[in-house]
């Protein structure tokens, strides 16, 4: 209990130093508002929007006006014809 008594006595005798408004000087940066962003030019936005609305829609697999549609080639090879040539039917016994 001797240690507890010493601890409580020191705790009661402790007086924190008062906080001043200038204590944070040098430790904290001052706040400055960020710069306002540049305003986009309204005329350019209107022209860009009109150009976007008038452009032709490109869809994959469809030909554009004045072009012929690309023919999809069939890359799949039919192996049944080759298999019949190389493997004649088995004779039954």
mmCIF file with all atom_site columns, N, CA and C in Angstrom, residues 31-72:
data_model
loop_
_atom_site.group_PDB
_atom_site.id
_atom_site.type_symbol
_atom_site.label_atom_id
_atom_site.label_alt_id
_atom_site.label_comp_id
_atom_site.label_asym_id
_atom_site.label_entity_id
_atom_site.label_seq_id
_atom_site.pdbx_PDB_ins_code
_atom_site.Cartn_x
_atom_site.Cartn_y
_atom_site.Cartn_z
_atom_site.occupancy
_atom_site.B_iso_or_equiv
_atom_site.pdbx_formal_charge
_atom_site.auth_seq_id
_atom_site.auth_comp_id
_atom_site.auth_asym_id
_atom_site.auth_atom_id
_atom_site.pdbx_PDB_model_num
ATOM 1   N N  . UNK A 1 31 ? -3.931  26.766  -42.303 1.00 0.00 ? 31 UNK A N  1
ATOM 2   C CA . UNK A 1 31 ? -4.829  26.346  -43.369 1.00 0.00 ? 31 UNK A CA 1
ATOM 3   C C  . UNK A 1 31 ? -4.927  27.426  -44.423 1.00 0.00 ? 31 UNK A C  1
ATOM 4   N N  . UNK A 1 32 ? -4.806  27.003  -45.677 1.00 0.00 ? 32 UNK A N  1
ATOM 5   C CA . UNK A 1 32 ? -5.071  27.912  -46.787 1.00 0.00 ? 32 UNK A CA 1
ATOM 6   C C  . UNK A 1 32 ? -5.982  27.173  -47.752 1.00 0.00 ? 32 UNK A C  1
ATOM 7   N N  . UNK A 1 33 ? -7.043  27.838  -48.177 1.00 0.00 ? 33 UNK A N  1
ATOM 8   C CA . UNK A 1 33 ? -8.036  27.207  -49.052 1.00 0.00 ? 33 UNK A CA 1
ATOM 9   C C  . UNK A 1 33 ? -7.400  26.877  -50.398 1.00 0.00 ? 33 UNK A C  1
ATOM 10  N N  . UNK A 1 34 ? -7.755  25.748  -51.001 1.00 0.00 ? 34 UNK A N  1
ATOM 11  C CA . UNK A 1 34 ? -7.183  25.393  -52.302 1.00 0.00 ? 34 UNK A CA 1
ATOM 12  C C  . UNK A 1 34 ? -7.666  26.346  -53.382 1.00 0.00 ? 34 UNK A C  1
ATOM 13  N N  . UNK A 1 35 ? -6.886  26.418  -54.464 1.00 0.00 ? 35 UNK A N  1
ATOM 14  C CA . UNK A 1 35 ? -7.259  27.293  -55.570 1.00 0.00 ? 35 UNK A CA 1
ATOM 15  C C  . UNK A 1 35 ? -8.521  26.760  -56.238 1.00 0.00 ? 35 UNK A C  1
ATOM 16  N N  . UNK A 1 36 ? -9.323  27.680  -56.730 1.00 0.00 ? 36 UNK A N  1
ATOM 17  C CA . UNK A 1 36 ? -10.546 27.286  -57.428 1.00 0.00 ? 36 UNK A CA 1
ATOM 18  C C  . UNK A 1 36 ? -10.171 26.659  -58.768 1.00 0.00 ? 36 UNK A C  1
ATOM 19  N N  . UNK A 1 37 ? -10.855 25.586  -59.179 1.00 0.00 ? 37 UNK A N  1
ATOM 20  C CA . UNK A 1 37 ? -10.521 24.953  -60.459 1.00 0.00 ? 37 UNK A CA 1
ATOM 21  C C  . UNK A 1 37 ? -10.883 25.863  -61.624 1.00 0.00 ? 37 UNK A C  1
ATOM 22  N N  . UNK A 1 38 ? -10.199 25.633  -62.753 1.00 0.00 ? 38 UNK A N  1
ATOM 23  C CA . UNK A 1 38 ? -10.488 26.420  -63.938 1.00 0.00 ? 38 UNK A CA 1
ATOM 24  C C  . UNK A 1 38 ? -11.876 26.074  -64.446 1.00 0.00 ? 38 UNK A C  1
ATOM 25  N N  . UNK A 1 39 ? -12.592 27.092  -64.850 1.00 0.00 ? 39 UNK A N  1
ATOM 26  C CA . UNK A 1 39 ? -13.928 26.878  -65.394 1.00 0.00 ? 39 UNK A CA 1
ATOM 27  C C  . UNK A 1 39 ? -13.790 26.469  -66.858 1.00 0.00 ? 39 UNK A C  1
ATOM 28  N N  . UNK A 1 40 ? -14.438 25.374  -67.266 1.00 0.00 ? 40 UNK A N  1
ATOM 29  C CA . UNK A 1 40 ? -14.363 24.997  -68.672 1.00 0.00 ? 40 UNK A CA 1
ATOM 30  C C  . UNK A 1 40 ? -15.110 26.023  -69.519 1.00 0.00 ? 40 UNK A C  1
ATOM 31  N N  . UNK A 1 41 ? -14.653 26.159  -70.735 1.00 0.00 ? 41 UNK A N  1
ATOM 32  C CA . UNK A 1 41 ? -15.288 27.139  -71.609 1.00 0.00 ? 41 UNK A CA 1
ATOM 33  C C  . UNK A 1 41 ? -16.610 26.570  -72.109 1.00 0.00 ? 41 UNK A C  1
ATOM 34  N N  . UNK A 1 42 ? -17.659 27.315  -71.910 1.00 0.00 ? 42 UNK A N  1
ATOM 35  C CA . UNK A 1 42 ? -19.003 26.844  -72.241 1.00 0.00 ? 42 UNK A CA 1
ATOM 36  C C  . UNK A 1 42 ? -19.179 26.620  -73.739 1.00 0.00 ? 42 UNK A C  1
ATOM 37  N N  . UNK A 1 43 ? -18.584 27.463  -74.592 1.00 0.00 ? 43 UNK A N  1
ATOM 38  C CA . UNK A 1 43 ? -18.724 27.321  -76.030 1.00 0.00 ? 43 UNK A CA 1
ATOM 39  C C  . UNK A 1 43 ? -18.144 26.004  -76.526 1.00 0.00 ? 43 UNK A C  1
ATOM 40  N N  . UNK A 1 44 ? -17.008 25.609  -75.998 1.00 0.00 ? 44 UNK A N  1
ATOM 41  C CA . UNK A 1 44 ? -16.379 24.355  -76.412 1.00 0.00 ? 44 UNK A CA 1
ATOM 42  C C  . UNK A 1 44 ? -17.225 23.154  -76.004 1.00 0.00 ? 44 UNK A C  1
ATOM 43  N N  . UNK A 1 45 ? -17.827 23.220  -74.848 1.00 0.00 ? 45 UNK A N  1
ATOM 44  C CA . UNK A 1 45 ? -18.648 22.105  -74.385 1.00 0.00 ? 45 UNK A CA 1
ATOM 45  C C  . UNK A 1 45 ? -19.849 21.918  -75.309 1.00 0.00 ? 45 UNK A C  1
ATOM 46  N N  . UNK A 1 46 ? -20.474 23.013  -75.704 1.00 0.00 ? 46 UNK A N  1
ATOM 47  C CA . UNK A 1 46 ? -21.636 22.918  -76.579 1.00 0.00 ? 46 UNK A CA 1
ATOM 48  C C  . UNK A 1 46 ? -21.236 22.338  -77.934 1.00 0.00 ? 46 UNK A C  1
ATOM 49  N N  . UNK A 1 47 ? -20.107 22.788  -78.482 1.00 0.00 ? 47 UNK A N  1
ATOM 50  C CA . UNK A 1 47 ? -19.652 22.263  -79.770 1.00 0.00 ? 47 UNK A CA 1
ATOM 51  C C  . UNK A 1 47 ? -19.270 20.797  -79.666 1.00 0.00 ? 47 UNK A C  1
ATOM 52  N N  . UNK A 1 48 ? -18.590 20.438  -78.596 1.00 0.00 ? 48 UNK A N  1
ATOM 53  C CA . UNK A 1 48 ? -18.198 19.036  -78.407 1.00 0.00 ? 48 UNK A CA 1
ATOM 54  C C  . UNK A 1 48 ? -19.426 18.142  -78.252 1.00 0.00 ? 48 UNK A C  1
ATOM 55  N N  . UNK A 1 49 ? -20.423 18.614  -77.552 1.00 0.00 ? 49 UNK A N  1
ATOM 56  C CA . UNK A 1 49 ? -21.642 17.837  -77.360 1.00 0.00 ? 49 UNK A CA 1
ATOM 57  C C  . UNK A 1 49 ? -22.376 17.656  -78.683 1.00 0.00 ? 49 UNK A C  1
ATOM 58  N N  . UNK A 1 50 ? -22.440 18.722  -79.486 1.00 0.00 ? 50 UNK A N  1
ATOM 59  C CA . UNK A 1 50 ? -23.113 18.633  -80.782 1.00 0.00 ? 50 UNK A CA 1
ATOM 60  C C  . UNK A 1 50 ? -22.358 17.664  -81.698 1.00 0.00 ? 50 UNK A C  1
ATOM 61  N N  . UNK A 1 51 ? -21.025 17.708  -81.685 1.00 0.00 ? 51 UNK A N  1
ATOM 62  C CA . UNK A 1 51 ? -20.233 16.790  -82.510 1.00 0.00 ? 51 UNK A CA 1
ATOM 63  C C  . UNK A 1 51 ? -20.435 15.354  -82.053 1.00 0.00 ? 51 UNK A C  1
ATOM 64  N N  . UNK A 1 52 ? -20.548 15.152  -80.769 1.00 0.00 ? 52 UNK A N  1
ATOM 65  C CA . UNK A 1 52 ? -20.767 13.808  -80.231 1.00 0.00 ? 52 UNK A CA 1
ATOM 66  C C  . UNK A 1 52 ? -22.132 13.271  -80.653 1.00 0.00 ? 52 UNK A C  1
ATOM 67  N N  . UNK A 1 53 ? -23.140 14.133  -80.591 1.00 0.00 ? 53 UNK A N  1
ATOM 68  C CA . UNK A 1 53 ? -24.492 13.700  -80.941 1.00 0.00 ? 53 UNK A CA 1
ATOM 69  C C  . UNK A 1 53 ? -24.635 13.396  -82.430 1.00 0.00 ? 53 UNK A C  1
ATOM 70  N N  . UNK A 1 54 ? -23.870 14.081  -83.286 1.00 0.00 ? 54 UNK A N  1
ATOM 71  C CA . UNK A 1 54 ? -24.004 13.893  -84.727 1.00 0.00 ? 54 UNK A CA 1
ATOM 72  C C  . UNK A 1 54 ? -23.094 12.813  -85.284 1.00 0.00 ? 54 UNK A C  1
ATOM 73  N N  . UNK A 1 55 ? -22.168 12.315  -84.512 1.00 0.00 ? 55 UNK A N  1
ATOM 74  C CA . UNK A 1 55 ? -21.262 11.302  -85.064 1.00 0.00 ? 55 UNK A CA 1
ATOM 75  C C  . UNK A 1 55 ? -21.998 9.981   -85.276 1.00 0.00 ? 55 UNK A C  1
ATOM 76  N N  . UNK A 1 56 ? -21.512 9.239   -86.269 1.00 0.00 ? 56 UNK A N  1
ATOM 77  C CA . UNK A 1 56 ? -22.158 7.974   -86.618 1.00 0.00 ? 56 UNK A CA 1
ATOM 78  C C  . UNK A 1 56 ? -21.815 6.911   -85.581 1.00 0.00 ? 56 UNK A C  1
ATOM 79  N N  . UNK A 1 57 ? -22.788 6.080   -85.296 1.00 0.00 ? 57 UNK A N  1
ATOM 80  C CA . UNK A 1 57 ? -22.592 4.999   -84.342 1.00 0.00 ? 57 UNK A CA 1
ATOM 81  C C  . UNK A 1 57 ? -21.949 3.828   -85.062 1.00 0.00 ? 57 UNK A C  1
ATOM 82  N N  . UNK A 1 58 ? -20.857 3.342   -84.523 1.00 0.00 ? 58 UNK A N  1
ATOM 83  C CA . UNK A 1 58 ? -20.176 2.204   -85.121 1.00 0.00 ? 58 UNK A CA 1
ATOM 84  C C  . UNK A 1 58 ? -20.524 0.957   -84.323 1.00 0.00 ? 58 UNK A C  1
ATOM 85  N N  . UNK A 1 59 ? -21.060 -0.030  -85.028 1.00 0.00 ? 59 UNK A N  1
ATOM 86  C CA . UNK A 1 59 ? -21.422 -1.281  -84.390 1.00 0.00 ? 59 UNK A CA 1
ATOM 87  C C  . UNK A 1 59 ? -20.580 -2.373  -85.016 1.00 0.00 ? 59 UNK A C  1
ATOM 88  N N  . UNK A 1 60 ? -19.948 -3.158  -84.197 1.00 0.00 ? 60 UNK A N  1
ATOM 89  C CA . UNK A 1 60 ? -19.100 -4.227  -84.705 1.00 0.00 ? 60 UNK A CA 1
ATOM 90  C C  . UNK A 1 60 ? -19.953 -5.245  -85.456 1.00 0.00 ? 60 UNK A C  1
ATOM 91  N N  . UNK A 1 61 ? -19.477 -5.617  -86.643 1.00 0.00 ? 61 UNK A N  1
ATOM 92  C CA . UNK A 1 61 ? -20.197 -6.590  -87.439 1.00 0.00 ? 61 UNK A CA 1
ATOM 93  C C  . UNK A 1 61 ? -21.104 -5.960  -88.477 1.00 0.00 ? 61 UNK A C  1
ATOM 94  N N  . UNK A 1 62 ? -21.299 -4.649  -88.424 1.00 0.00 ? 62 UNK A N  1
ATOM 95  C CA . UNK A 1 62 ? -22.116 -3.973  -89.416 1.00 0.00 ? 62 UNK A CA 1
ATOM 96  C C  . UNK A 1 62 ? -21.223 -3.078  -90.265 1.00 0.00 ? 62 UNK A C  1
ATOM 97  N N  . UNK A 1 63 ? -21.532 -2.993  -91.541 1.00 0.00 ? 63 UNK A N  1
ATOM 98  C CA . UNK A 1 63 ? -20.749 -2.159  -92.437 1.00 0.00 ? 63 UNK A CA 1
ATOM 99  C C  . UNK A 1 63 ? -21.237 -0.718  -92.347 1.00 0.00 ? 63 UNK A C  1
ATOM 100 N N  . UNK A 1 64 ? -20.290 0.209   -92.467 1.00 0.00 ? 64 UNK A N  1
ATOM 101 C CA . UNK A 1 64 ? -20.654 1.616   -92.478 1.00 0.00 ? 64 UNK A CA 1
ATOM 102 C C  . UNK A 1 64 ? -21.246 1.954   -93.835 1.00 0.00 ? 64 UNK A C  1
ATOM 103 N N  . UNK A 1 65 ? -21.846 3.124   -93.953 1.00 0.00 ? 65 UNK A N  1
ATOM 104 C CA . UNK A 1 65 ? -22.463 3.517   -95.212 1.00 0.00 ? 65 UNK A CA 1
ATOM 105 C C  . UNK A 1 65 ? -21.390 3.617   -96.288 1.00 0.00 ? 65 UNK A C  1
ATOM 106 N N  . UNK A 1 66 ? -21.648 3.014   -97.452 1.00 0.00 ? 66 UNK A N  1
ATOM 107 C CA . UNK A 1 66 ? -20.694 3.065   -98.554 1.00 0.00 ? 66 UNK A CA 1
ATOM 108 C C  . UNK A 1 66 ? -19.657 1.954   -98.504 1.00 0.00 ? 66 UNK A C  1
ATOM 109 N N  . UNK A 1 67 ? -19.671 1.137   -97.512 1.00 0.00 ? 67 UNK A N  1
ATOM 110 C CA . UNK A 1 67 ? -18.714 0.035   -97.399 1.00 0.00 ? 67 UNK A CA 1
ATOM 111 C C  . UNK A 1 67 ? -19.463 -1.279  -97.536 1.00 0.00 ? 67 UNK A C  1
ATOM 112 N N  . UNK A 1 68 ? -18.747 -2.282  -97.996 1.00 0.00 ? 68 UNK A N  1
ATOM 113 C CA . UNK A 1 68 ? -19.352 -3.610  -98.040 1.00 0.00 ? 68 UNK A CA 1
ATOM 114 C C  . UNK A 1 68 ? -19.042 -4.321  -96.743 1.00 0.00 ? 68 UNK A C  1
ATOM 115 N N  . UNK A 1 69 ? -19.967 -5.143  -96.327 1.00 0.00 ? 69 UNK A N  1
ATOM 116 C CA . UNK A 1 69 ? -19.788 -5.859  -95.069 1.00 0.00 ? 69 UNK A CA 1
ATOM 117 C C  . UNK A 1 69 ? -18.682 -6.895  -95.230 1.00 0.00 ? 69 UNK A C  1
ATOM 118 N N  . UNK A 1 70 ? -17.832 -6.988  -94.246 1.00 0.00 ? 70 UNK A N  1
ATOM 119 C CA . UNK A 1 70 ? -16.750 -7.964  -94.289 1.00 0.00 ? 70 UNK A CA 1
ATOM 120 C C  . UNK A 1 70 ? -17.347 -9.361  -94.142 1.00 0.00 ? 70 UNK A C  1
ATOM 121 N N  . UNK A 1 71 ? -16.891 -10.258 -94.986 1.00 0.00 ? 71 UNK A N  1
ATOM 122 C CA . UNK A 1 71 ? -17.409 -11.622 -94.943 1.00 0.00 ? 71 UNK A CA 1
ATOM 123 C C  . UNK A 1 71 ? -16.655 -12.381 -93.862 1.00 0.00 ? 71 UNK A C  1
ATOM 124 N N  . UNK A 1 72 ? -17.413 -12.979 -92.971 1.00 0.00 ? 72 UNK A N  1
ATOM 125 C CA . UNK A 1 72 ? -16.779 -13.791 -91.936 1.00 0.00 ? 72 UNK A CA 1
ATOM 126 C C  . UNK A 1 72 ? -16.386 -15.119 -92.542 1.00 0.00 ? 72 UNK A C  1
#
